[in-house]
Short mmCIF file of C-alpha atoms and ligand atoms in Angstrom, two decimals:
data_model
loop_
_atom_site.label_atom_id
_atom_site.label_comp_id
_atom_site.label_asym_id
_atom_site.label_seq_id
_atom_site.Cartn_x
_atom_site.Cartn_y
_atom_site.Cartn_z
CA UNK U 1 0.00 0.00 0.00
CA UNK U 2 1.31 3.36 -1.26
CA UNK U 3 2.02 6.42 1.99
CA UNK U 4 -0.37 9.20 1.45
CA UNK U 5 0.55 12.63 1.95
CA UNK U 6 -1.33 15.31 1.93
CA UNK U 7 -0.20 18.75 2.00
CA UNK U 8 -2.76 20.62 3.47
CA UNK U 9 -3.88 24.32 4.91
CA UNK U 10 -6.80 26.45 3.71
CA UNK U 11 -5.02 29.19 3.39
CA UNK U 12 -3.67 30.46 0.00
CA UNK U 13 0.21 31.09 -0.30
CA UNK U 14 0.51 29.15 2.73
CA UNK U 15 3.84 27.58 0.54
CA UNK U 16 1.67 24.20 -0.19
CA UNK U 17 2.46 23.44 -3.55
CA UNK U 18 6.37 24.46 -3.07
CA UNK U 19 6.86 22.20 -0.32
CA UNK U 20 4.44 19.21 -2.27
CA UNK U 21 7.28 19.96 -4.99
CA UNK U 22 10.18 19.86 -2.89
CA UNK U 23 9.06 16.48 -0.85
CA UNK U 24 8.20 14.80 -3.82
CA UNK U 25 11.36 15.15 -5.39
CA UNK U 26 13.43 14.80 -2.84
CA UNK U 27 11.22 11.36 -2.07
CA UNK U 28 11.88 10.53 -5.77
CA UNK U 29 15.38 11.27 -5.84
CA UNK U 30 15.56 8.85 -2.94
CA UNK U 31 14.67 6.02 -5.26
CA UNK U 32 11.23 5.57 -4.04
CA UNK U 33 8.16 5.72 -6.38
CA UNK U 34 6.01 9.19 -5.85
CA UNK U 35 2.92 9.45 -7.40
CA UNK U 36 1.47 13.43 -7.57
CA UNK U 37 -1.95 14.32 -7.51
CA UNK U 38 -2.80 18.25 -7.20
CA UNK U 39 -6.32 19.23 -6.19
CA UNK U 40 -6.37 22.61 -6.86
CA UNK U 41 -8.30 21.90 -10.44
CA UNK U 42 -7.73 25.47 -10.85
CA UNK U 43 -4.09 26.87 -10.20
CA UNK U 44 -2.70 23.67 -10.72
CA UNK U 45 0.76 24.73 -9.83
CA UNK U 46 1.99 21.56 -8.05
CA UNK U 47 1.16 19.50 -11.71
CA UNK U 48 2.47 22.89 -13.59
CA UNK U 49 5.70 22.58 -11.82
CA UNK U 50 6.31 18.66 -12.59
CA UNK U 51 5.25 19.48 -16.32
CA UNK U 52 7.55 22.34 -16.44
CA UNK U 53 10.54 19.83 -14.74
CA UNK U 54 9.82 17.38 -17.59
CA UNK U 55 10.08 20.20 -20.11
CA UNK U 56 13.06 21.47 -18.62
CA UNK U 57 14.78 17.91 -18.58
CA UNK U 58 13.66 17.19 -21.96
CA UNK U 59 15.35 20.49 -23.46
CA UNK U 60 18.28 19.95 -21.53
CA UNK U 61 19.04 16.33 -22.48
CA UNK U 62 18.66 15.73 -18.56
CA UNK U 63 17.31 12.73 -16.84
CA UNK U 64 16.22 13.57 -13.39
CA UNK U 65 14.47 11.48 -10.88
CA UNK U 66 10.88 12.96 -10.69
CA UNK U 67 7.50 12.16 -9.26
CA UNK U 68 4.87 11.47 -12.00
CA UNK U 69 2.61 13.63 -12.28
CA UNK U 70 -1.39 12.43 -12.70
CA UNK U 71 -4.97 14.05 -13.01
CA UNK U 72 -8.29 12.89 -11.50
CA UNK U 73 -9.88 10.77 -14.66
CA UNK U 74 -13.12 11.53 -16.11
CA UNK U 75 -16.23 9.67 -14.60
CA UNK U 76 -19.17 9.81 -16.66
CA UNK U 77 -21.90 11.81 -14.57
CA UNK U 78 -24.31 9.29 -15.60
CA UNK U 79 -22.84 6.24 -13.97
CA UNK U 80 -22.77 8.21 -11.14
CA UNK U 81 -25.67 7.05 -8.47
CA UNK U 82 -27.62 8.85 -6.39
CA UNK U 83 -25.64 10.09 -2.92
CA UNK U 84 -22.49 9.96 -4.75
CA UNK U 85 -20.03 12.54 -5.32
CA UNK U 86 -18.52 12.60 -8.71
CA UNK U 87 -15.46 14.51 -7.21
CA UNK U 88 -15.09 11.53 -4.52
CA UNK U 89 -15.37 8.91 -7.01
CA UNK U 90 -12.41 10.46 -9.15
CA UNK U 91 -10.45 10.96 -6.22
CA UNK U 92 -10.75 7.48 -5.35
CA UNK U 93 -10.29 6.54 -8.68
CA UNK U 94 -6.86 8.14 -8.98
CA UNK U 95 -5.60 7.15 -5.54
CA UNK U 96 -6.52 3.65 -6.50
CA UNK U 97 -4.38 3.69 -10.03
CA UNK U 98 -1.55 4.94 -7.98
CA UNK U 99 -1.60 2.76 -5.47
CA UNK U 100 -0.38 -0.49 -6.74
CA UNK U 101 2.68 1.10 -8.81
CA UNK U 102 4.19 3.44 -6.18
CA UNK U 103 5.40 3.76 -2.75
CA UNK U 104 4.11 7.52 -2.02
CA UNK U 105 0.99 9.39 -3.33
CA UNK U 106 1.73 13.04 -2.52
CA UNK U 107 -1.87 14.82 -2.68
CA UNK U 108 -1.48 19.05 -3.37
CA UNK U 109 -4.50 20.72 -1.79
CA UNK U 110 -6.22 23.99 -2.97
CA UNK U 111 -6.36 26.95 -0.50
CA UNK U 112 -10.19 26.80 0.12
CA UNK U 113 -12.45 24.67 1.46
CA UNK U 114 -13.87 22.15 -1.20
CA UNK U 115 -15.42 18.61 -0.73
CA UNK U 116 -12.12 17.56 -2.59
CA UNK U 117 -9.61 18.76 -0.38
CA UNK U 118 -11.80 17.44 2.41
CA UNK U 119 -12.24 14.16 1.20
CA UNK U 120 -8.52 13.74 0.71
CA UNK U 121 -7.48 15.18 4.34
CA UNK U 122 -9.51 11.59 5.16
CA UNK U 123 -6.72 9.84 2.80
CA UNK U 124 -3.68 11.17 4.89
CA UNK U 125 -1.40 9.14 6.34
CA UNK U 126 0.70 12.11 6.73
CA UNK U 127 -0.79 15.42 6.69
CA UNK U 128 1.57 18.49 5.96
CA UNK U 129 0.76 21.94 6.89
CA UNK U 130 2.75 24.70 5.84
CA UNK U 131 1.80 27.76 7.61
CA UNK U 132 3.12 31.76 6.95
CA UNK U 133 5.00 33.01 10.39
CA UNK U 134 1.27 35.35 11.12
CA UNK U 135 -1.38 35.30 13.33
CA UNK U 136 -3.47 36.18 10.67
CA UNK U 137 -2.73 32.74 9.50
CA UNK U 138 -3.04 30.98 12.67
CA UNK U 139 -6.16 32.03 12.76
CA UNK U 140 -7.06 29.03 11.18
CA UNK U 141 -6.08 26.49 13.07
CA UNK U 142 -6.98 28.34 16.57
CA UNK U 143 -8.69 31.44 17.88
CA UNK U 144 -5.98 33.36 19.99
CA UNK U 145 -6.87 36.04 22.65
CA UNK U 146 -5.52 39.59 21.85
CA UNK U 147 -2.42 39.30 23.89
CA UNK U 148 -1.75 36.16 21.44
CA UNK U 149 -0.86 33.89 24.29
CA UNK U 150 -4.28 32.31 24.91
CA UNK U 151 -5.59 29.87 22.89
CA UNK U 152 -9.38 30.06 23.17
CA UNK U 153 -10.23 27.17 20.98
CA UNK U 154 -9.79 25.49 18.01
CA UNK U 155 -10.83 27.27 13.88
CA UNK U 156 -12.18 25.91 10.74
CA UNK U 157 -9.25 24.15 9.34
CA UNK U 158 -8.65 22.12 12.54
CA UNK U 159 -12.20 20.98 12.67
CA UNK U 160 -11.65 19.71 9.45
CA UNK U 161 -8.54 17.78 10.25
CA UNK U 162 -10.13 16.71 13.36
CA UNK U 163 -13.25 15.59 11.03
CA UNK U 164 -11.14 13.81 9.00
CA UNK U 165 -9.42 11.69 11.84
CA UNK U 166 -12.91 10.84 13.09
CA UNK U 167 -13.72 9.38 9.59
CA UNK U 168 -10.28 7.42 9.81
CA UNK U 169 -10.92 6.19 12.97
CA UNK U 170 -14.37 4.79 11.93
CA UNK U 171 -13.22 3.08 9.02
CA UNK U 172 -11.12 1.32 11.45
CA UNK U 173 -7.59 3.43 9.35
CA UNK U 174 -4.24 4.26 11.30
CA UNK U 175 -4.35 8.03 12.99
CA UNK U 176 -3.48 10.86 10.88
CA UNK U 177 0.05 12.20 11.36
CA UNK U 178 -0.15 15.78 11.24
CA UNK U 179 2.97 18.34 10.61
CA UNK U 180 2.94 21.16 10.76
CA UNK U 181 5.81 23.41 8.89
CA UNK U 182 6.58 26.86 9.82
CA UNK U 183 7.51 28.69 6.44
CA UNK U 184 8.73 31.92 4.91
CA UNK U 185 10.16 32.70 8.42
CA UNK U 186 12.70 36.36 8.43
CA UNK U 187 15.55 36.61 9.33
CA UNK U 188 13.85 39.87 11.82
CA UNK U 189 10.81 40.20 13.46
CA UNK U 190 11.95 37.85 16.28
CA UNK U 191 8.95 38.92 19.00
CA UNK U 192 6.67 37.61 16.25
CA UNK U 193 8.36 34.68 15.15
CA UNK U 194 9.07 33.63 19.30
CA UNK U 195 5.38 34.41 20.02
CA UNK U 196 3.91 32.14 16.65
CA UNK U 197 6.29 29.34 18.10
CA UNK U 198 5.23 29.55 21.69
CA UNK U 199 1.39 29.52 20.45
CA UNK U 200 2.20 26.74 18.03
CA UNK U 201 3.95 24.34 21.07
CA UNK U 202 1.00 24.98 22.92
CA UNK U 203 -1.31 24.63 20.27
CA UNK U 204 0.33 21.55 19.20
CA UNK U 205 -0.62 19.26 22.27
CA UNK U 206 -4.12 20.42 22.45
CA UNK U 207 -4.88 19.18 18.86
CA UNK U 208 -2.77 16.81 18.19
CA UNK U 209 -0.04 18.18 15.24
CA UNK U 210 3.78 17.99 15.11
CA UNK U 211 6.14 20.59 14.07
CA UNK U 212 8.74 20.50 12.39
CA UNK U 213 11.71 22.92 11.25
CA UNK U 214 10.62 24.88 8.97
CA UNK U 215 11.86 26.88 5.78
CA UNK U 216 12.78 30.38 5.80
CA UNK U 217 12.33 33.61 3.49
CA UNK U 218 14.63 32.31 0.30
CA UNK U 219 14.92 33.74 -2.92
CA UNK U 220 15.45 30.38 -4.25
CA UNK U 221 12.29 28.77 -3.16
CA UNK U 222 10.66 30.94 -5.82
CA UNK U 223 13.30 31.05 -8.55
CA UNK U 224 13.03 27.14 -9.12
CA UNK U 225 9.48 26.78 -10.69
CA UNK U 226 9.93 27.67 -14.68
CA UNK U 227 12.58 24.52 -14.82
CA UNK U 228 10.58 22.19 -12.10
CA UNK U 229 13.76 22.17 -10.07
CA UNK U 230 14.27 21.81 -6.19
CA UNK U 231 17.75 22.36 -3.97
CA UNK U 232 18.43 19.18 -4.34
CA UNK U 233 18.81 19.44 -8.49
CA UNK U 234 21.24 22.27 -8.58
CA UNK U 235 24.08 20.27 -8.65
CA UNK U 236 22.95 17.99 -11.55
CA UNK U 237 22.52 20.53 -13.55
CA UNK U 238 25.81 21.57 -13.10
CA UNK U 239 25.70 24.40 -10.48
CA UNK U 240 29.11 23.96 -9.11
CA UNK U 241 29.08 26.03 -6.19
CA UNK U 242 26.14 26.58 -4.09
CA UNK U 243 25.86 30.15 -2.31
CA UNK U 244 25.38 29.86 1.78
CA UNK U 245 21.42 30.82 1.55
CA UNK U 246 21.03 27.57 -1.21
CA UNK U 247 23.13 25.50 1.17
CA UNK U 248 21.27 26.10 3.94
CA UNK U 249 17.74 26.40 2.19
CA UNK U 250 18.96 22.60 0.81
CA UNK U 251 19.33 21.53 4.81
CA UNK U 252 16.19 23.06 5.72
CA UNK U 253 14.93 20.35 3.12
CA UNK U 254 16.57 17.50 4.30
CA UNK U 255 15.37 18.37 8.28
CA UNK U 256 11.77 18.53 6.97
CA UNK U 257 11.91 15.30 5.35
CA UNK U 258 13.87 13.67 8.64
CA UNK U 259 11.42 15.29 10.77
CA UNK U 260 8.15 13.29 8.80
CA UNK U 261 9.94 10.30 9.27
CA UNK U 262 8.55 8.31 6.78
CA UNK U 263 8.08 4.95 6.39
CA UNK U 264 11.18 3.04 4.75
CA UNK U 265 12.55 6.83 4.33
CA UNK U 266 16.02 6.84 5.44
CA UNK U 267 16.81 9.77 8.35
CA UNK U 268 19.84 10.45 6.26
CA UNK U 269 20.52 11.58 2.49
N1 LIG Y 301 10.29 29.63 1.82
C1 LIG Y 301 9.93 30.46 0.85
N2 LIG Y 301 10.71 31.53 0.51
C2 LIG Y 301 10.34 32.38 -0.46
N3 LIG Y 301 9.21 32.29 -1.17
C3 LIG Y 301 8.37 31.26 -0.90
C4 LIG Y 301 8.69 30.30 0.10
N4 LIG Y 301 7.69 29.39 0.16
C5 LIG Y 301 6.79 29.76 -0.78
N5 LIG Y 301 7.19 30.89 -1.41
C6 LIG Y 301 6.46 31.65 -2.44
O1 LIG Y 301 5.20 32.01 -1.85
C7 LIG Y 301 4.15 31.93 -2.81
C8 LIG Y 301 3.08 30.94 -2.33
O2 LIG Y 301 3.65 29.63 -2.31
P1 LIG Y 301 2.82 28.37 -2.81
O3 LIG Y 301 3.69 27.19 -2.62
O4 LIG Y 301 2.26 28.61 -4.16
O5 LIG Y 301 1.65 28.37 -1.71
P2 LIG Y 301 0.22 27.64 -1.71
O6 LIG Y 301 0.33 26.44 -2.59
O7 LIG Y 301 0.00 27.29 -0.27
O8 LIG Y 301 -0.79 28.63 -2.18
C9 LIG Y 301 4.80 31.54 -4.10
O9 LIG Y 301 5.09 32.72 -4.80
C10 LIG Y 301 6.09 30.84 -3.66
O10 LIG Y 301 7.11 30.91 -4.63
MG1 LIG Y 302 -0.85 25.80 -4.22
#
């Protein structure tokens, strides 16, 4: 049976589809077999990127390991009976195409709140959440009092997840392991950044999440896209020397995927 992992927050530029990008690679370039779905039907940026890292590999003469990218197939409406969803059935559809021919299924979800990106929060094995260093994006995991130390209870997205591991736990599936990933953090605004972590620790036992290190502020993180390349590329395509911020934006990557410690994922690479 194939990992899930979904990478998950309802809030847009949250850094979802950058850090769906960067796992998957770096769990292809691993050797394992990564599967990509991305739900945002819309922006599809997580399948944009992939097609753009084929592109770029194919112009280049380049063979790089890569996670194959897939779309939800067609289901004829008719077929479809009554109390079913068609968007559920072509979830399931694709999740159970992937399933038998790789090791990983890395799910990209949009930054709203659609039966989709519900439905496939109920999938995770591992759920991802990157989250922007603000309170106005904490907001959605927890209501804060104004002195931002008190956590008065729990927001929309967190219901969710927490609607999602009820589902799991009904259909008798393994708990949901939930990360989440501080991102874009600066280099300044260190009363913010000490007060988002102190709410997040505290946060983090009352609902149930891990953290883990996050990324900060990098050029490079947005630089990457037009060739589908990650950190770990650079060097294959024949970047000899890699500046401090690239080296340590590359480490950043490697903690993250230590810190989800997944299954038959080596702690070191
Ligand atoms: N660590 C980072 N440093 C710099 N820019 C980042 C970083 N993470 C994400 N970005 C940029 O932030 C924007 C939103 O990221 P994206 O991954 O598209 O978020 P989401 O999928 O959650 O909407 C993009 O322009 C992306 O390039
Ligand atoms: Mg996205």
């Amino acid at each position: 049976m194939a990992h899930i992992i979904v990478v998950g927050n309802e809030k847009g530029g949250a850094g979802k589809s950058t850090v769906s990008m960067h796992v998957a690679t770096a769990l292809a370039r691993m050797g394992h077999r990564v599967g990509g779905l991305d739900l945002d039907l819309r922006q599809r940026t997580f399948g944009r990127y992939v097609e753009n890292r084929k592109a770029f590999c194919e112009s280049a003469g380049l063979e790089l390991p890569s996670p194959s990218y897939h779309t939800l197939p067609d289901i004829d409406p008719s077929t479809v009976k009554d109390g079913e969803n068609i968007y559920d059935l072509r979830l399931s559809a694709a999740v159970a195409a992937l399933e038998p021919e790789t090791d990983f299924i890395l799910i990209d979800c949009p930054g709203s709140h659609t039966r989709l990106s519900q439905v496939a929060h109920s999938l995770a094995d591992t759920l991802v959440t990157p989250l922007n260093d603000s309170f106005v994006d904490f907001d959605l995991l927890a209501h804060i009092d104004s002195t931002g130390e008190k956590i008065l209870g729990p927001s929309v997205y967190s219901e969710m997840v927490w609607n999602a591991r009820q589902l799991r736990a009904q259909a008798g599936l393994k708990p949901i392991d939930w990360i989440v990933v501080r991102n874009r953090l600066g280099a300044q605004q260190m009363v913010n950044k000490e007060k988002m972590g102190k709410a997040l620790d505290r946060l983090a036992k009352r609902i149930g999440f891990r953290t883990a290190p996050g990324f900060n502020e990098r050029v490079i993180f947005r630089e990457l896209f037009p060739r589908g390349l990650t950190l770990l590329d650079l060097k294959d395509i024949g970047v000899k020397q890699l500046n401090i911020s690239n080296v340590a934006a590359r480490q950043e990557l490697r903690e993250l995927i230590k810190a989800l410690d997944l299954p038959e994922v080596a702690a070191d690479f």
